[in-house]
CSV table of C-alpha atoms in Angstrom, one decimal:
chain,number,residue,atom,x,y,z
A,1,MET,CA,-18.9,42.6,18.3
A,2,HIS,CA,-18.5,39.0,17.1
A,3,ARG,CA,-15.5,37.1,18.3
A,4,ILE,CA,-14.5,34.0,16.4
A,5,ILE,CA,-12.2,31.4,17.9
A,6,ILE,CA,-10.9,28.5,15.8
A,7,LEU,CA,-10.4,25.5,18.0
A,8,GLY,CA,-8.8,23.5,15.3
A,9,LEU,CA,-9.1,19.9,14.1
A,10,LEU,CA,-10.2,17.3,16.6
A,11,PHE,CA,-10.4,13.6,16.3
A,12,LEU,CA,-13.5,12.2,17.9
A,13,GLU,CA,-13.8,8.6,19.0
A,14,THR,CA,-17.2,8.2,17.4
A,15,THR,CA,-15.9,9.0,13.9
A,16,THR,CA,-13.1,7.9,11.6
A,17,ALA,CA,-12.6,11.4,10.2
A,18,TYR,CA,-11.3,14.7,11.4
A,19,VAL,CA,-13.8,17.3,12.5
A,20,THR,CA,-13.2,21.0,12.3
A,21,VAL,CA,-14.9,22.7,15.3
A,22,THR,CA,-15.3,26.5,15.2
A,23,LYS,CA,-16.5,28.4,18.2
A,24,TYR,CA,-18.4,31.7,17.6
A,25,THR,CA,-19.1,34.1,20.5
A,26,ILE,CA,-21.8,36.5,19.4
A,27,GLY,CA,-23.0,38.9,22.1
A,28,ASN,CA,-23.5,36.8,25.2
A,29,LYS,CA,-24.2,33.6,23.3
A,30,THR,CA,-21.8,30.8,22.1
A,31,TYR,CA,-22.3,28.7,19.0
A,32,TYR,CA,-20.3,25.8,17.7
A,33,GLU,CA,-19.9,25.0,14.0
A,34,LYS,CA,-18.7,21.5,13.1
A,35,PHE,CA,-17.5,20.3,9.8
A,36,GLU,CA,-16.5,16.7,9.2
A,37,GLN,CA,-14.3,15.7,6.3
A,38,PRO,CA,-13.9,12.0,5.3
A,39,TRP,CA,-10.4,12.0,3.7
A,40,PHE,CA,-8.2,11.6,6.8
A,41,ARG,CA,-8.1,10.2,10.3
A,42,HIS,CA,-5.2,12.5,11.4
A,43,MET,CA,-4.2,16.0,10.8
A,44,HIS,CA,-2.1,16.6,7.7
A,45,TYR,CA,-0.6,20.0,7.2
A,46,ASP,CA,-0.4,21.7,3.8
A,47,HIS,CA,2.7,21.0,1.8
A,48,ASP,CA,4.8,23.8,0.4
A,49,PRO,CA,7.1,23.9,-2.7
A,50,VAL,CA,10.8,24.1,-2.1
A,51,GLU,CA,12.3,27.5,-2.3
A,52,ALA,CA,14.7,27.7,-5.2
A,53,SER,CA,17.3,29.3,-3.1
A,54,GLU,CA,17.2,26.3,-0.7
A,55,LYS,CA,17.3,23.6,-3.3
A,56,GLU,CA,20.8,22.3,-2.3
A,57,GLU,CA,20.1,22.2,1.4
A,58,SER,CA,16.6,20.7,1.1
A,59,ALA,CA,15.5,17.1,0.4
A,60,PHE,CA,14.5,18.2,-3.1
A,61,GLY,CA,15.4,15.3,-5.5
A,62,LYS,CA,17.7,13.6,-3.1
A,63,HIS,CA,17.7,9.8,-2.4
A,64,TYR,CA,19.3,9.6,1.1
A,65,VAL,CA,21.6,6.8,2.1
A,66,PRO,CA,23.5,7.0,5.4
A,67,GLU,CA,27.2,8.0,5.1
A,68,ASP,CA,28.3,4.9,7.0
A,69,ASP,CA,26.5,2.5,4.7
A,70,VAL,CA,28.5,-0.3,3.3
A,71,PHE,CA,27.7,-0.3,-0.4
A,72,ILE,CA,26.9,-3.6,-2.0
A,73,ALA,CA,26.1,-3.3,-5.7
A,74,PRO,CA,22.7,-4.7,-6.6
A,75,ASP,CA,23.8,-5.8,-10.1
A,76,TRP,CA,21.5,-7.9,-12.3
A,77,THR,CA,23.0,-11.1,-13.6
A,78,ALA,CA,23.2,-11.5,-17.4
A,79,HIS,CA,20.3,-13.9,-17.2
A,80,GLU,CA,18.2,-11.5,-15.2
A,81,ALA,CA,19.1,-8.5,-17.3
A,82,LYS,CA,18.0,-10.5,-20.4
A,83,TYR,CA,14.4,-11.0,-19.2
A,84,MET,CA,13.6,-8.5,-16.4
A,85,GLY,CA,12.8,-5.7,-18.7
A,86,CYS,CA,10.2,-7.7,-20.7
A,87,LEU,CA,6.7,-6.4,-21.1
A,88,ASN,CA,5.1,-9.5,-22.6
A,89,ARG,CA,5.0,-13.2,-21.8
A,90,THR,CA,6.7,-14.5,-24.9
A,91,CYS,CA,9.7,-12.1,-24.2
A,92,VAL,CA,9.9,-13.4,-20.6
A,93,CYS,CA,9.3,-17.0,-21.5
A,94,GLY,CA,13.0,-18.0,-21.3
A,95,TYR,CA,13.2,-16.8,-17.7
A,96,PHE,CA,10.7,-19.5,-16.7
A,97,LYS,CA,12.6,-22.1,-18.9
A,98,GLY,CA,9.6,-22.2,-21.2
A,99,ASN,CA,9.2,-22.4,-25.0
A,100,VAL,CA,7.3,-20.1,-27.3
A,101,LYS,CA,4.9,-21.8,-29.7
A,102,ASP,CA,2.1,-20.2,-31.7
A,103,GLY,CA,2.4,-17.0,-29.7
A,104,GLU,CA,2.1,-18.6,-26.3
A,105,CYS,CA,4.7,-19.4,-23.7
A,106,TYR,CA,4.6,-23.1,-22.7
A,107,LEU,CA,6.2,-23.9,-19.3
A,108,PRO,CA,8.1,-27.1,-18.6
A,109,SER,CA,5.0,-28.4,-16.9
A,110,GLY,CA,3.1,-28.0,-20.2
A,111,LYS,CA,0.9,-25.2,-18.8
A,112,ILE,CA,0.6,-21.9,-20.7
A,113,LEU,CA,2.1,-19.0,-18.8
A,114,LYS,CA,-0.6,-16.5,-18.0
A,115,ARG,CA,-0.8,-13.1,-16.5
A,116,ALA,CA,0.0,-13.2,-12.8
A,117,VAL,CA,-3.1,-12.5,-10.6
A,118,ARG,CA,-2.4,-10.1,-7.8
A,119,ARG,CA,-4.8,-10.6,-4.8
A,120,GLU,CA,-5.2,-8.9,-1.5
A,121,LEU,CA,-3.4,-10.8,1.2
A,122,ARG,CA,-6.6,-11.7,3.1
A,123,SER,CA,-8.4,-12.9,0.1
A,124,LEU,CA,-5.9,-15.6,-0.6
A,125,LYS,CA,-6.5,-19.2,0.4
A,126,ASP,CA,-4.3,-20.2,3.2
A,127,GLU,CA,-2.4,-22.8,1.1
A,128,ASP,CA,-1.7,-20.2,-1.6
A,129,ARG,CA,-0.5,-17.6,0.9
A,130,ILE,CA,1.8,-20.2,2.4
A,131,MET,CA,3.2,-21.0,-1.0
A,132,ILE,CA,3.9,-17.4,-1.6
A,133,GLU,CA,5.5,-17.0,1.8
A,134,ASN,CA,7.7,-20.0,1.1
A,135,ALA,CA,8.8,-18.4,-2.2
A,136,TRP,CA,9.7,-15.2,-0.4
A,137,ASN,CA,11.7,-17.1,2.2
A,138,ALA,CA,13.6,-19.0,-0.5
A,139,MET,CA,14.5,-15.7,-2.2
A,140,LYS,CA,15.6,-14.3,1.2
A,141,LYS,CA,17.7,-17.3,2.0
A,142,SER,CA,19.5,-17.2,-1.4
A,143,GLY,CA,20.1,-13.5,-1.1
A,144,LEU,CA,18.0,-12.6,-4.1
A,145,TYR,CA,15.4,-10.7,-2.1
A,146,ASN,CA,18.0,-8.5,-0.5
A,147,LYS,CA,19.8,-8.0,-3.8
A,148,ILE,CA,16.6,-6.7,-5.5
A,149,GLY,CA,15.8,-4.7,-2.4
A,150,ARG,CA,19.1,-2.9,-2.8
A,151,VAL,CA,17.9,-1.6,-6.2
A,152,HIS,CA,15.3,0.4,-4.3
A,153,LYS,CA,17.7,1.2,-1.4
A,154,TYR,CA,20.2,2.9,-3.8
A,155,SER,CA,18.0,4.3,-6.5
A,156,GLY,CA,14.4,4.5,-5.5
A,157,VAL,CA,12.8,7.5,-7.3
A,158,HIS,CA,10.5,9.8,-5.2
A,159,SER,CA,8.8,13.2,-5.1
A,160,GLY,CA,8.1,13.6,-8.8
A,161,PRO,CA,6.3,12.2,-11.8
A,162,ALA,CA,8.6,9.1,-12.1
A,163,PHE,CA,7.7,7.9,-8.6
A,164,THR,CA,4.8,5.7,-9.5
A,165,LEU,CA,6.3,4.5,-12.8
A,166,TRP,CA,9.7,3.6,-11.3
A,167,HIS,CA,8.1,1.6,-8.6
A,168,ARG,CA,5.8,-0.1,-11.1
A,169,GLU,CA,8.8,-1.5,-13.1
A,170,PHE,CA,10.5,-2.4,-9.8
A,171,LEU,CA,7.5,-4.4,-8.6
A,172,LYS,CA,7.2,-6.1,-12.0
A,173,ARG,CA,10.8,-7.4,-11.8
A,174,LEU,CA,10.4,-8.5,-8.1
A,175,GLU,CA,7.2,-10.3,-9.1
A,176,LEU,CA,9.0,-12.2,-11.9
A,177,ALA,CA,11.5,-13.5,-9.4
A,178,LEU,CA,8.7,-14.4,-7.0
A,179,ARG,CA,6.8,-16.3,-9.7
A,180,ASP,CA,9.9,-18.2,-10.6
A,181,HIS,CA,10.2,-19.5,-7.0
A,182,MET,CA,6.5,-20.7,-6.8
A,183,LYS,CA,5.0,-24.0,-8.0
A,184,ASN,CA,2.2,-22.1,-9.5
A,185,PRO,CA,3.4,-18.9,-11.3
A,186,ASP,CA,-0.2,-17.9,-12.1
A,187,PHE,CA,-0.1,-16.2,-8.6
A,188,GLY,CA,1.4,-12.7,-8.6
A,189,LEU,CA,2.7,-10.4,-6.0
A,190,PRO,CA,-0.1,-9.9,-3.3
A,191,PHE,CA,-1.1,-6.4,-2.3
A,192,TRP,CA,-2.1,-5.0,1.1
A,193,ASP,CA,-5.3,-3.0,1.0
A,194,SER,CA,-4.9,-0.9,4.1
A,195,THR,CA,-8.4,0.6,3.6
A,196,LEU,CA,-9.6,-2.7,5.2
A,197,ASP,CA,-7.8,-1.6,8.4
A,198,SER,CA,-8.7,2.1,8.3
A,199,LEU,CA,-12.0,1.7,10.3
A,200,LEU,CA,-10.4,-0.2,13.2
A,201,PRO,CA,-10.1,1.6,16.5
A,202,GLU,CA,-6.4,0.6,16.5
A,203,PRO,CA,-5.2,-0.3,12.9
A,204,LYS,CA,-2.0,-1.7,14.3
A,205,ASP,CA,-4.0,-4.4,16.0
A,206,SER,CA,-5.3,-5.7,12.6
A,207,ILE,CA,-5.0,-9.4,11.8
A,208,ILE,CA,-2.5,-8.2,9.1
A,209,PHE,CA,0.0,-7.6,11.9
A,210,SER,CA,-0.5,-11.0,13.5
A,211,GLU,CA,1.7,-14.1,13.2
A,212,LEU,CA,-0.6,-15.3,10.3
A,213,PHE,CA,0.4,-12.5,8.0
A,214,LEU,CA,3.1,-9.9,8.5
A,215,GLY,CA,4.0,-10.8,12.1
A,216,GLU,CA,3.7,-9.1,15.5
A,217,VAL,CA,6.4,-7.0,17.1
A,218,ASP,CA,8.0,-7.2,20.5
A,219,ASP,CA,8.3,-4.3,23.0
A,220,LYS,CA,11.2,-2.9,21.0
A,221,GLY,CA,9.4,-3.0,17.7
A,222,PHE,CA,11.2,-6.0,16.2
A,223,VAL,CA,9.1,-8.6,14.3
A,224,LYS,CA,9.0,-11.6,16.7
A,225,ASN,CA,6.8,-14.1,14.8
A,226,GLY,CA,5.2,-14.9,11.5
A,227,PRO,CA,6.6,-16.0,8.2
A,228,TYR,CA,9.2,-13.1,8.1
A,229,HIS,CA,10.3,-13.0,11.7
A,230,ASN,CA,13.9,-14.1,11.0
A,231,TRP,CA,14.5,-11.8,8.0
A,232,GLU,CA,18.0,-10.3,8.3
A,233,THR,CA,17.9,-6.8,6.8
A,234,MET,CA,20.2,-5.4,4.1
A,235,GLU,CA,22.2,-3.8,6.8
A,236,GLY,CA,22.7,-7.0,8.8
A,237,ARG,CA,20.1,-6.5,11.6
A,238,ALA,CA,18.5,-9.8,12.7
A,239,GLN,CA,14.8,-8.7,12.4
A,240,ILE,CA,12.6,-6.2,10.6
A,241,PHE,CA,11.9,-3.1,12.7
A,242,ARG,CA,8.4,-1.5,12.9
A,243,ASN,CA,7.8,1.5,15.2
A,244,PHE,CA,4.0,2.1,15.2
A,245,GLY,CA,2.8,5.4,16.6
A,246,GLU,CA,6.1,7.2,16.2
A,247,ASP,CA,4.9,9.6,13.5
A,248,ASP,CA,1.6,11.5,14.1
A,249,SER,CA,1.0,11.8,10.4
A,250,GLY,CA,0.9,8.0,9.8
A,251,GLU,CA,-2.3,6.5,8.8
A,252,MET,CA,-3.9,3.9,6.5
A,253,LEU,CA,-5.5,4.5,3.2
A,254,ASN,CA,-9.3,4.9,3.3
A,255,ASP,CA,-12.1,4.4,0.8
A,256,ALA,CA,-12.9,8.1,0.5
A,257,ARG,CA,-9.4,9.0,-0.4
A,258,VAL,CA,-9.0,6.1,-2.8
A,259,ASP,CA,-12.2,7.0,-4.5
A,260,TRP,CA,-11.1,10.6,-4.8
A,261,LEU,CA,-7.8,9.5,-6.4
A,262,ILE,CA,-9.1,6.9,-8.9
A,263,ASN,CA,-11.8,9.3,-10.2
A,264,ASN,CA,-9.6,12.4,-10.3
A,265,PRO,CA,-9.5,14.3,-13.6
A,266,ASP,CA,-6.2,16.1,-12.6
A,267,ILE,CA,-3.2,14.0,-13.7
A,268,ASN,CA,-1.0,16.0,-11.2
A,269,MET,CA,-2.9,14.3,-8.3
A,270,ILE,CA,-1.5,11.0,-9.6
A,271,LEU,CA,1.8,11.8,-11.3
A,272,GLY,CA,2.5,15.3,-10.2
A,273,ALA,CA,5.6,16.5,-8.3
A,274,THR,CA,5.1,16.4,-4.6
A,275,MET,CA,8.2,18.5,-3.9
A,276,PRO,CA,8.4,21.0,-6.8
A,277,LEU,CA,10.5,24.2,-6.7
A,278,THR,CA,8.9,27.6,-6.3
A,279,THR,CA,10.2,28.4,-9.8
A,280,CYS,CA,7.9,25.9,-11.4
A,281,PRO,CA,5.7,27.7,-13.9
A,282,MET,CA,3.2,24.9,-14.0
A,283,ASN,CA,2.9,24.7,-10.2
A,284,HIS,CA,-0.1,22.8,-9.0
A,285,THR,CA,-1.8,22.5,-5.6
A,286,LEU,CA,0.1,20.3,-3.3
A,287,ASP,CA,-3.0,18.5,-2.1
A,288,ALA,CA,-2.4,16.2,0.9
A,289,ARG,CA,-4.5,13.6,-0.8
A,290,MET,CA,-2.1,13.2,-3.8
A,291,LEU,CA,-1.1,9.6,-4.5
A,292,GLU,CA,2.5,9.9,-3.3
A,293,PHE,CA,1.5,11.7,-0.1
A,294,SER,CA,-1.2,9.1,0.5
A,295,HIS,CA,1.4,6.5,0.0
A,296,ASP,CA,3.7,8.2,2.4
A,297,TYR,CA,1.3,8.1,5.3
A,298,VAL,CA,1.2,4.3,5.3
A,299,HIS,CA,5.0,4.2,5.4
A,300,PHE,CA,4.9,6.6,8.4
A,301,PHE,CA,2.2,4.5,10.2
A,302,VAL,CA,4.3,1.4,10.1
A,303,ASN,CA,7.5,3.4,10.6
A,304,GLY,CA,10.8,1.7,11.6
A,305,ASP,CA,12.4,0.4,8.4
A,306,MET,CA,9.4,1.6,6.4
A,307,SER,CA,10.0,5.3,7.5
A,308,LYS,CA,13.1,5.7,5.2
A,309,SER,CA,13.4,5.2,1.5
A,310,TYR,CA,16.8,3.5,1.8
A,311,SER,CA,15.5,0.9,4.4
A,312,SER,CA,11.8,0.4,3.5
A,313,SER,CA,12.4,-2.5,1.2
A,314,ASN,CA,13.7,-4.5,4.2
A,315,ASP,CA,10.1,-4.9,5.2
A,316,VAL,CA,7.7,-7.1,3.1
A,317,CYS,CA,5.1,-4.4,4.1
A,318,PHE,CA,6.8,-2.2,1.5
A,319,VAL,CA,6.2,-4.7,-1.3
A,320,TYR,CA,2.5,-5.3,-0.4
A,321,HIS,CA,1.8,-1.6,0.2
A,322,HIS,CA,3.2,-0.7,-3.2
A,323,GLY,CA,1.1,-3.3,-4.8
A,324,MET,CA,-1.9,-1.3,-3.6
A,325,ILE,CA,-0.5,1.9,-4.8
A,326,ASP,CA,0.0,0.3,-8.3
A,327,TRP,CA,-3.7,-0.8,-8.1
A,328,ILE,CA,-4.8,2.8,-7.5
A,329,PHE,CA,-2.6,4.0,-10.4
A,330,GLU,CA,-3.9,1.3,-12.8
A,331,THR,CA,-7.6,1.9,-11.8
A,332,TRP,CA,-7.2,5.6,-12.3
A,333,ARG,CA,-5.7,4.9,-15.8
A,334,GLN,CA,-8.7,2.7,-16.7
A,335,ASN,CA,-11.2,5.2,-15.2
A,336,MET,CA,-9.8,8.5,-16.5
A,337,GLN,CA,-7.7,7.9,-19.6
A,338,THR,CA,-8.2,6.4,-23.1
A,339,ARG,CA,-5.9,3.6,-24.1
A,340,GLU,CA,-3.8,6.0,-26.1
A,341,GLU,CA,-3.6,8.6,-23.3
A,342,ARG,CA,-2.3,6.0,-20.9
A,343,GLU,CA,0.8,5.6,-23.0
A,344,THR,CA,1.4,9.3,-23.8
A,345,GLN,CA,0.2,11.6,-21.0
A,346,TYR,CA,3.1,12.6,-18.7
A,347,PRO,CA,3.8,15.8,-16.9
A,348,LYS,CA,6.0,18.1,-19.0
A,349,SER,CA,9.7,17.8,-18.2
A,350,ASP,CA,11.0,21.0,-16.7
A,351,GLU,CA,14.0,21.2,-14.4
A,352,ARG,CA,12.5,24.4,-12.8
A,353,CYS,CA,10.0,22.0,-11.3
A,354,PHE,CA,11.8,18.7,-10.5
A,355,PRO,CA,15.2,17.0,-11.1
A,356,PHE,CA,16.1,15.8,-14.6
A,357,TRP,CA,15.8,12.1,-13.5
A,358,HIS,CA,12.0,12.6,-13.4
A,359,ASN,CA,11.9,13.6,-17.1
A,360,GLY,CA,9.9,11.3,-19.3
A,361,ASP,CA,12.9,10.4,-21.5
A,362,ASN,CA,15.3,9.9,-18.6
A,363,SER,CA,16.6,6.3,-17.9
A,364,MET,CA,15.3,4.6,-14.8
A,365,PRO,CA,18.2,4.3,-12.4
A,366,LEU,CA,19.2,0.6,-11.9
A,367,LEU,CA,16.2,-0.4,-14.0
A,368,GLN,CA,17.8,0.0,-17.4
A,369,PRO,CA,17.1,-0.1,-20.3
A,370,HIS,CA,13.7,1.5,-19.4
A,371,LYS,CA,13.0,5.2,-19.5
A,372,ASN,CA,10.4,6.7,-17.3
A,373,LYS,CA,7.9,7.0,-20.0
A,374,ASP,CA,8.2,3.3,-20.9
A,375,ALA,CA,6.3,2.4,-17.7
A,376,LEU,CA,3.3,4.1,-19.2
A,377,SER,CA,3.0,1.0,-21.4
A,378,ASN,CA,-0.3,-0.9,-21.5
A,379,GLY,CA,1.8,-4.0,-21.6
A,380,TYR,CA,2.1,-4.3,-17.8
A,381,THR,CA,-1.6,-5.2,-17.3
A,382,ASP,CA,-2.2,-6.4,-20.9
A,383,PHE,CA,0.3,-9.2,-20.6
A,384,MET,CA,2.2,-9.3,-17.3
A,385,TYR,CA,-0.3,-9.1,-14.4
A,386,GLU,CA,-3.9,-8.3,-13.4
A,387,TYR,CA,-5.7,-7.4,-10.2
A,388,TYR,CA,-8.3,-9.6,-8.5
A,389,PRO,CA,-11.2,-7.4,-7.4
A,390,ARG,CA,-11.0,-5.9,-3.9
A,391,SER,CA,-13.2,-7.2,-1.2
A,392,THR,CA,-16.7,-5.6,-0.9
A,393,CYS,CA,-20.0,-6.3,0.7
A,394,SER,CA,-23.5,-5.0,1.0
A,395,LYS,CA,-26.6,-5.2,3.2
A,396,GLU,CA,-28.0,-7.8,0.8
A,397,LYS,CA,-24.7,-9.8,0.8
A,398,PRO,CA,-23.0,-9.1,4.1
A,399,ASP,CA,-20.0,-11.3,3.6
A,400,CYS,CA,-16.4,-10.6,2.4
A,401,HIS,CA,-15.5,-14.2,1.5
A,402,SER,CA,-12.6,-14.4,3.9
A,403,PRO,CA,-12.3,-15.6,7.5
A,404,TYR,CA,-10.1,-12.6,8.1
A,405,LEU,CA,-12.6,-9.9,7.2
A,406,PHE,CA,-16.2,-9.0,8.3
A,407,CYS,CA,-18.8,-6.9,6.7
A,408,TYR,CA,-19.4,-3.7,8.7
A,409,ILE,CA,-22.8,-2.0,8.2
A,410,PRO,CA,-22.6,1.4,9.9
A,411,PRO,CA,-25.6,2.7,11.9
A,412,ASN,CA,-27.7,5.4,10.3
A,413,ASP,CA,-26.1,4.7,6.9
A,414,GLU,CA,-23.1,7.0,7.7
A,415,HIS,CA,-21.3,5.4,4.8
A,416,PRO,CA,-21.9,2.3,2.6
A,417,PRO,CA,-21.2,-1.2,4.1
A,418,SER,CA,-17.6,-2.1,3.8
A,419,CYS,CA,-15.3,-5.0,4.5
A,420,VAL,CA,-13.1,-4.5,7.6
A,421,SER,CA,-10.2,-6.5,8.8
A,422,LYS,CA,-10.5,-8.7,11.9
A,423,VAL,CA,-8.4,-7.9,14.9
A,424,ARG,CA,-5.6,-10.1,16.4
A,425,ARG,CA,-5.3,-11.5,19.9
A,426,ASN,CA,-5.7,-8.9,22.7
A,427,GLY,CA,-6.2,-6.2,20.1
A,428,VAL,CA,-8.4,-3.2,20.7
A,429,CYS,CA,-12.0,-3.7,19.4
A,430,LYS,CA,-13.8,-0.8,21.3
A,431,GLY,CA,-17.0,0.3,19.5
A,432,PHE,CA,-17.4,-3.0,17.7
A,433,GLU,CA,-18.6,-5.2,20.6
A,434,ASP,CA,-21.6,-6.4,18.6
A,435,TRP,CA,-19.6,-7.3,15.5
A,436,PRO,CA,-17.5,-10.4,14.7
A,437,ILE,CA,-14.3,-8.2,14.8
A,438,CYS,CA,-12.0,-10.6,16.7
A,439,PHE,CA,-10.4,-13.4,14.7
A,440,TRP,CA,-9.6,-15.2,18.0
A,441,GLY,CA,-12.2,-15.0,20.7
A,442,GLN,CA,-14.7,-12.2,21.2
A,443,CYS,CA,-14.6,-8.5,22.0
A,444,VAL,CA,-14.9,-8.0,25.8
A,445,ASP,CA,-14.4,-4.7,27.5
A,446,GLY,CA,-12.9,-3.3,24.3
A,447,LYS,CA,-10.3,-6.0,23.8
A,448,CYS,CA,-10.2,-9.3,21.8
A,449,ASP,CA,-10.4,-12.0,24.5
A,450,GLU,CA,-9.3,-15.3,23.0
A,451,LYS,CA,-11.0,-17.3,25.8
A,452,ALA,CA,-14.4,-15.5,25.6
A,453,LYS,CA,-17.3,-17.5,24.3
A,454,PRO,CA,-19.2,-16.2,21.3
A,455,LYS,CA,-22.2,-14.0,22.0
A,456,LYS,CA,-25.5,-15.5,20.9
A,457,GLU,CA,-26.1,-12.8,18.3
A,458,LEU,CA,-22.7,-13.8,16.6
A,459,GLU,CA,-23.2,-17.6,16.6
A,460,LYS,CA,-25.3,-17.5,13.4
A,461,PHE,CA,-22.8,-15.2,11.7
A,462,LYS,CA,-19.9,-17.6,12.5
A,463,LYS,CA,-21.9,-20.6,11.2
A,464,PHE,CA,-22.5,-18.7,8.0
A,465,GLU,CA,-18.9,-17.5,7.7
A,466,LYS,CA,-17.6,-21.1,8.1
A,467,LYS,CA,-19.4,-22.1,5.0
A,468,LEU,CA,-17.4,-19.6,3.0
A,469,VAL,CA,-13.8,-20.3,4.1
A,470,PRO,CA,-12.7,-22.6,7.0
A,471,PHE,CA,-11.3,-20.9,10.0
A,472,ILE,CA,-7.7,-21.3,11.1
A,473,MET,CA,-7.7,-21.9,14.8
């Protein structure tokens, strides 16, 4: 008789994917069958619809805010309300104190207002990143950042078709305010491409979580340095809170899952309900790779303020992460829909599936006058913003045009070469000892040692890299 024992899913140090190992005992012999899947680094259990009988007790459709919260209305001023809903540059021109002439918006400087260019944080020049950081801090000091953050705190829409669209409009408005605080409004809201961190042995040790970018945390999880270390939260706490490792389901995006999403023919994987009722007649598979689920895992990885919808906008991680989610959404639109389909295709409204505020014709809470379907407009990327290409590399061109990234060429062609984030001081670098993974120092005994001298095989790489972008030391 054959006896089959399922050992389950195991994470192996030599791979960045989960491996299913099945043990077969046949007669007196034992056999092991291994199956590696590339989508995830951690175990993700299947999601189930909400039982209709448990709708009121469940999280279905609810946007939770603590009972002891002190409500502060995030009202738009008359000036903001006049322009924030705009979907073209002539409409928004007055917000920037410009004048419309011959169909163009001329700024007080004489320059023509262009689409904002959204770049990945690590592809920005240092002076441009600092300009953006200064703008964020000016918004924080004036209270504007917290005021817009409360729009999400009290009305963020999740778990249904309107999730991606509500956040698209929210980011566009936040971006307009950011551009208005910068000397050069051609720069848009940066995005955080967490696929660049997914191959690291410890993604939390990425340069993105150093004092140069999003800041390091102390032993209690409070951001202790960097451009946002003194950000008082909407609730009055002195620092942003991040609690890495608290949630086992937390992980970064990766290339395999992003590719699966942006080339997926099923609109439900992008705009489908992630918490439908069991009564839903058009029920679809709740695949763990769906866009909103994939978005969730990054929130769970950072944890802390990012772990709750009502507090996530405290952390600038939230803004940068959602910029990447919007990139995925827009790239899927360009890959899988015609121009007409982009503005018309939306999951059928049915309250047996999801709450009425996800219906296409329902108004976006606190983002009036827009309805959910309005955010399907091509106007967002036709007129308001565009995305700078993500960082890539190849065997022929093994550079990522950033001092904060390196080109990793895996042995035995396990997957194509890819740009990977460098690691911060004292960060884990195990398995990458022969790669320029450390931004400061070198990888010694599995840790980035700031005082270690470069290995000979890395010296040529560093000379080549310095020609691309100067190092910050």
